[in-house]
Tab-separated table of C-alpha atoms in Angstrom:
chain	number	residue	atom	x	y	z
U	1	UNK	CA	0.000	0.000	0.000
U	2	UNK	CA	1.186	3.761	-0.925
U	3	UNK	CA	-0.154	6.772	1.063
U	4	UNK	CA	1.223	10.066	0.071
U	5	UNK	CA	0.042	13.698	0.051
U	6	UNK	CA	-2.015	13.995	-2.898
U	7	UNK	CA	-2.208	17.931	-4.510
U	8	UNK	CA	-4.762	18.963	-6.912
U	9	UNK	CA	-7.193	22.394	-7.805
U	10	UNK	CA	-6.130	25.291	-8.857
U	11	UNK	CA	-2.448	25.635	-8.805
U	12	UNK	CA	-2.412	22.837	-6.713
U	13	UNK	CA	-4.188	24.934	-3.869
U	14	UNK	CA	-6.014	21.940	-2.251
U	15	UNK	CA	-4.402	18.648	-0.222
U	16	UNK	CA	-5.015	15.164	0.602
U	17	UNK	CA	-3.948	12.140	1.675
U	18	UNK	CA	-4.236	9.460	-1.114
U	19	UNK	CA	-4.461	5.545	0.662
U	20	UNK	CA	-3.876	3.226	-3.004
U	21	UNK	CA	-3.377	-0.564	-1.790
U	22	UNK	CA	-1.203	-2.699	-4.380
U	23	UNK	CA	-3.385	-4.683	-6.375
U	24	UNK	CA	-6.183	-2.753	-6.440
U	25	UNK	CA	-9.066	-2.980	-8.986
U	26	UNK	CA	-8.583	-0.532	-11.402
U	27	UNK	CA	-12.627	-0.413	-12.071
U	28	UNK	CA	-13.371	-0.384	-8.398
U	29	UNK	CA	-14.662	3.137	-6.858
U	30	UNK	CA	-12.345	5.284	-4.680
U	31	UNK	CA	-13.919	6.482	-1.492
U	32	UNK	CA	-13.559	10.100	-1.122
U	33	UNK	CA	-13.689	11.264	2.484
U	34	UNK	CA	-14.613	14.813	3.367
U	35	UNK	CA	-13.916	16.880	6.345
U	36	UNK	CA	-15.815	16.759	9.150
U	37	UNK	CA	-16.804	20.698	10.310
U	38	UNK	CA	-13.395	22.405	10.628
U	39	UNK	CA	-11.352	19.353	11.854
U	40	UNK	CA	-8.903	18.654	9.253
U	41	UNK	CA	-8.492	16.026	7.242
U	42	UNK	CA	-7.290	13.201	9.953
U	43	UNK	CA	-11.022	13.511	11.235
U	44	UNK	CA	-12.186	13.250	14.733
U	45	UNK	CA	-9.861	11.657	16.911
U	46	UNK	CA	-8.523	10.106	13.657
U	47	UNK	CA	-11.361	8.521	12.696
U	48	UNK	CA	-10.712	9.274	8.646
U	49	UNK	CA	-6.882	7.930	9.448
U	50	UNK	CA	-8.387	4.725	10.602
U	51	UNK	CA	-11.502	4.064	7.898
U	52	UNK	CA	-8.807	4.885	5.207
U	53	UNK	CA	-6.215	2.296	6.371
U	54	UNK	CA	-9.003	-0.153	6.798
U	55	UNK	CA	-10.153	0.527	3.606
U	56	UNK	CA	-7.301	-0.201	1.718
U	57	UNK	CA	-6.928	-3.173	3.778
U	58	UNK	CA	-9.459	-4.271	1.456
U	59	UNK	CA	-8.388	-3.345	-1.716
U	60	UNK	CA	-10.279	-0.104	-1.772
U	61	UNK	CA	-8.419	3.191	-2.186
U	62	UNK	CA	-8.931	6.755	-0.398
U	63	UNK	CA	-8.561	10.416	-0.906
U	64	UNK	CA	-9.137	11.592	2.876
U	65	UNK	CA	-8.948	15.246	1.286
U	66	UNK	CA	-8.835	19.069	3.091
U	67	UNK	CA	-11.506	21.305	1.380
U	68	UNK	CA	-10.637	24.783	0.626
U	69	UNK	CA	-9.644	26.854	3.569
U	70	UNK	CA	-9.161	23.960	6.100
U	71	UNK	CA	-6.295	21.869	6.704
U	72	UNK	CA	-3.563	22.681	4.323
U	73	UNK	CA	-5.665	23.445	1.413
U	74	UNK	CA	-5.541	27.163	0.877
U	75	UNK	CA	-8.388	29.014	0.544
U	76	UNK	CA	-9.793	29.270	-2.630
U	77	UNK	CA	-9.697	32.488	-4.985
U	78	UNK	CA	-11.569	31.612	-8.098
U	79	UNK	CA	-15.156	30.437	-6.108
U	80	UNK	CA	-18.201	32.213	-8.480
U	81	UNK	CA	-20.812	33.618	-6.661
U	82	UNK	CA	-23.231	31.138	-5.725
U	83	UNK	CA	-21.512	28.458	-6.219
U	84	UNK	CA	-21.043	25.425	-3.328
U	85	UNK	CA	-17.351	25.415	-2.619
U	86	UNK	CA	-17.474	21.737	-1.375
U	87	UNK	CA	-19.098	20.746	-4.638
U	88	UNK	CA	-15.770	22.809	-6.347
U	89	UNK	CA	-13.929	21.295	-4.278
U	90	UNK	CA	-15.132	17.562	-4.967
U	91	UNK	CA	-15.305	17.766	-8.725
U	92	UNK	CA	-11.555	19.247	-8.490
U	93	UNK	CA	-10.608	16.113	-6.649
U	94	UNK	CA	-12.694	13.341	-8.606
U	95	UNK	CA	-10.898	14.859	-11.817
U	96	UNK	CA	-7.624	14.817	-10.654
U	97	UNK	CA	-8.067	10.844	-10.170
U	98	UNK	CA	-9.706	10.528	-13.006
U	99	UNK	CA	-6.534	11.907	-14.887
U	100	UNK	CA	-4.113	10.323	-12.670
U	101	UNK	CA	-5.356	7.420	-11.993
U	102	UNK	CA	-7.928	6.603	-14.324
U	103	UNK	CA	-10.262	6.496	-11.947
U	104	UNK	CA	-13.961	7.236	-12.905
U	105	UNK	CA	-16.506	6.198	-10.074
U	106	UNK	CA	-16.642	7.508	-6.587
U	107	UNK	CA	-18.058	7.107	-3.037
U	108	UNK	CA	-18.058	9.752	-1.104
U	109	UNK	CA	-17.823	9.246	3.091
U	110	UNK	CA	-19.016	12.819	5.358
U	111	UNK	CA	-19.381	13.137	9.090
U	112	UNK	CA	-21.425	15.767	9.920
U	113	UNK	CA	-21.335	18.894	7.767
U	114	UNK	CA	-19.065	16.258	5.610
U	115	UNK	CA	-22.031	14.192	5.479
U	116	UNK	CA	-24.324	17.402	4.278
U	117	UNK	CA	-21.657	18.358	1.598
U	118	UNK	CA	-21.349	14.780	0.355
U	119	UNK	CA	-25.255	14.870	-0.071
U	120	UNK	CA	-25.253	17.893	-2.160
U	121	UNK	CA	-22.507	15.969	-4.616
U	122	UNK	CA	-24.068	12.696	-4.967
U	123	UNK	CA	-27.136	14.789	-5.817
U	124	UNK	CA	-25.731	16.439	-8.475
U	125	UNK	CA	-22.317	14.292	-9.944
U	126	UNK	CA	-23.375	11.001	-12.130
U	127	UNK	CA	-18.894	9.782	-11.430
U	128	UNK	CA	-20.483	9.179	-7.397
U	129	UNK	CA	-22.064	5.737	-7.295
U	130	UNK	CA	-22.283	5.089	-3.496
U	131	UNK	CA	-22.728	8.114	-0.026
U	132	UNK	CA	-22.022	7.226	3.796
U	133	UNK	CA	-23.592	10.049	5.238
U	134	UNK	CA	-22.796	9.583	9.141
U	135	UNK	CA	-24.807	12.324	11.701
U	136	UNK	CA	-26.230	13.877	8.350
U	137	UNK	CA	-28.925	16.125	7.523
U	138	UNK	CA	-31.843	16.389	10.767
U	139	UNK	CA	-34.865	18.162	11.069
U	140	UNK	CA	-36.297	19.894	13.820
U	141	UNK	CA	-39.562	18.430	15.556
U	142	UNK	CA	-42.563	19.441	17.324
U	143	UNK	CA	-41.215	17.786	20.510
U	144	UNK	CA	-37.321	18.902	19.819
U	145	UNK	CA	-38.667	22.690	19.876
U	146	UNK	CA	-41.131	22.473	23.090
U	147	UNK	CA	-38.121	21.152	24.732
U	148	UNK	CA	-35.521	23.273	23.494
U	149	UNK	CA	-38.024	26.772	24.403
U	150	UNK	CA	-38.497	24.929	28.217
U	151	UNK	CA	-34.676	24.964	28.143
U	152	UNK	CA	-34.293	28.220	27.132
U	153	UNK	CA	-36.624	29.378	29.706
U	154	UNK	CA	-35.185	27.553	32.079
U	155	UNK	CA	-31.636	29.280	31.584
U	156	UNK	CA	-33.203	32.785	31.184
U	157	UNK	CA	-34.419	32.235	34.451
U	158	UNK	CA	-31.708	31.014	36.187
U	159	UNK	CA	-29.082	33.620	34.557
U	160	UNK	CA	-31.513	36.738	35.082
U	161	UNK	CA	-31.561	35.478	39.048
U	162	UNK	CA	-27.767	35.303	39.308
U	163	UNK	CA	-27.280	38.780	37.455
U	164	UNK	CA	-30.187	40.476	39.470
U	165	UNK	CA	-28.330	39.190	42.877
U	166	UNK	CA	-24.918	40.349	41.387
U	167	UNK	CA	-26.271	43.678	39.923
U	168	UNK	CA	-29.785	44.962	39.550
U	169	UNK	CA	-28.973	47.145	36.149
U	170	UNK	CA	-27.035	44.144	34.611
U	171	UNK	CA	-30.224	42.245	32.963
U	172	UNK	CA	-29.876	42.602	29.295
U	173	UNK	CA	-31.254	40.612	26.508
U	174	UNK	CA	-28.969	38.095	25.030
U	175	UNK	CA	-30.029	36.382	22.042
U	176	UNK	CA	-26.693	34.937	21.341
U	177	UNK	CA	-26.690	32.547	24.395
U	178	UNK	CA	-28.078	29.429	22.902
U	179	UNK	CA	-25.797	27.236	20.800
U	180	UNK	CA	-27.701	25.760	17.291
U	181	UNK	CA	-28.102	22.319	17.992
U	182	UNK	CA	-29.042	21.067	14.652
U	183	UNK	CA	-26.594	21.515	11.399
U	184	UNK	CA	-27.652	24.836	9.133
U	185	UNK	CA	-29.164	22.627	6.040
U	186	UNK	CA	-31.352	25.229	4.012
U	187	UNK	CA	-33.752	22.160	2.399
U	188	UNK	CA	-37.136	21.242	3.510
U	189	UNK	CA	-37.177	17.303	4.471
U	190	UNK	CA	-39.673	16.569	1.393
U	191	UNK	CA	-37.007	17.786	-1.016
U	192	UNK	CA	-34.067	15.616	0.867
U	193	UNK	CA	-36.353	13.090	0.727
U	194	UNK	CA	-36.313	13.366	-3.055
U	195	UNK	CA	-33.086	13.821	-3.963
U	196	UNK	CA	-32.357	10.042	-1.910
U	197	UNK	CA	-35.428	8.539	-3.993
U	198	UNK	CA	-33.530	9.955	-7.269
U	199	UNK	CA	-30.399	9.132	-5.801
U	200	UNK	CA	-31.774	5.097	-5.505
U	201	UNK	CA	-33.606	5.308	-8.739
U	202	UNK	CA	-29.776	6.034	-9.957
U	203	UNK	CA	-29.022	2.620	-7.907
U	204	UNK	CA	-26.599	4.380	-5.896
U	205	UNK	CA	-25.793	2.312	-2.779
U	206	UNK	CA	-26.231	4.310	0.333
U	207	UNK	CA	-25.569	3.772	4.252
U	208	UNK	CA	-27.283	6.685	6.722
């Protein structure tokens, strides 16, 4: 097995780390693994390290890559308006292995906001033939938001008591205080819910 630091983009802006087991099967896909939020490319406590080197235990090969701006990919300077930089960043990475490599089918492996970006390219690239979308796309729920507002509530009240002992003028209003609990995703769940039916009428193998 090789694993080397694989460049590739513009000028050679972005960076992974390309796992490519001897014998493998030249019409086999690679597994492209995306970043999980801003952790770089290792993953959470090396999670993407150890799925890559398992991988290629079995004959499949890896690009564990750094999208634009994180890791040791630099951040990119030709990005349109409007347009996804993950997905630019993806299609700049399956093209690279398809020139180098020859390589022309892909699955593409996300944690997270990974898992959210590798939606939006299956979606939209016929080269990806397989997703592992791990902690993906969620949607809130009557029951999530009547228990998140009794939480807020709670702390409002316990916070306004502590400031009112500590200082009477110090009550403010501070809308900033609750963290988002649920990753920004800007689709309704009936049109996630068809781009996985097209995805499977494609017969794209997928694992949620």
């Amino acid at each position: 097995m090789t694993e080397h630091a694989y460049q590739f983009g513009p000028l050679g802006s972005l960076t992974g780390i390309l796992n490519y087991p001897d014998g493998v099967d030249p019409e086999a896909p690679v597994a492209i693994i995306l970043n999980a939020g801003i952790v770089h490319r290792v993953g959470p406590f090396r999670l993407h390290v150890d799925l890559a080197r398992a991988l290629a235990s079995r004959g499949v090969a890896s690009l564990r890559m750094d999208l634009s701006g994180l890791g040791d990919s630099e951040t990119r300077r030709d990005l349109p308006e409007g347009v996804d930089r993950a997905k630019l960043d993806v299609d700049d990475a399956m093209s690279a292995l398809e020139e180098s490599h020859d390589i022309r089918q892909f699955v593409l492996i996300g944690l997270c906001s990974g898992a959210y970006n590798a939606h939006q390219v299956c979606v939209a690239d016929p080269r990806v033939v397989g997703g592992v979308f791990m902690d993906g796309v969620v949607f809130e729920t009557p029951e999530h938001k009547r228990r998140m507002l009794k939480r807020r509530l709670r702390y409002r009240f316990l916070r306004n008591a502590v400031k009112k002992r500590l200082d009477p003028n110090a009550l403010h209003s501070d809308e900033n205080s609750d963290s988002a609990e649920f990753f920004t995703n800007d689709k309704p769940a009936w049109e996630i819910a068809g781009e996985v039916e097209a995805m499977l009428r494609r017969e794209m193998q997928l694992l949620f």
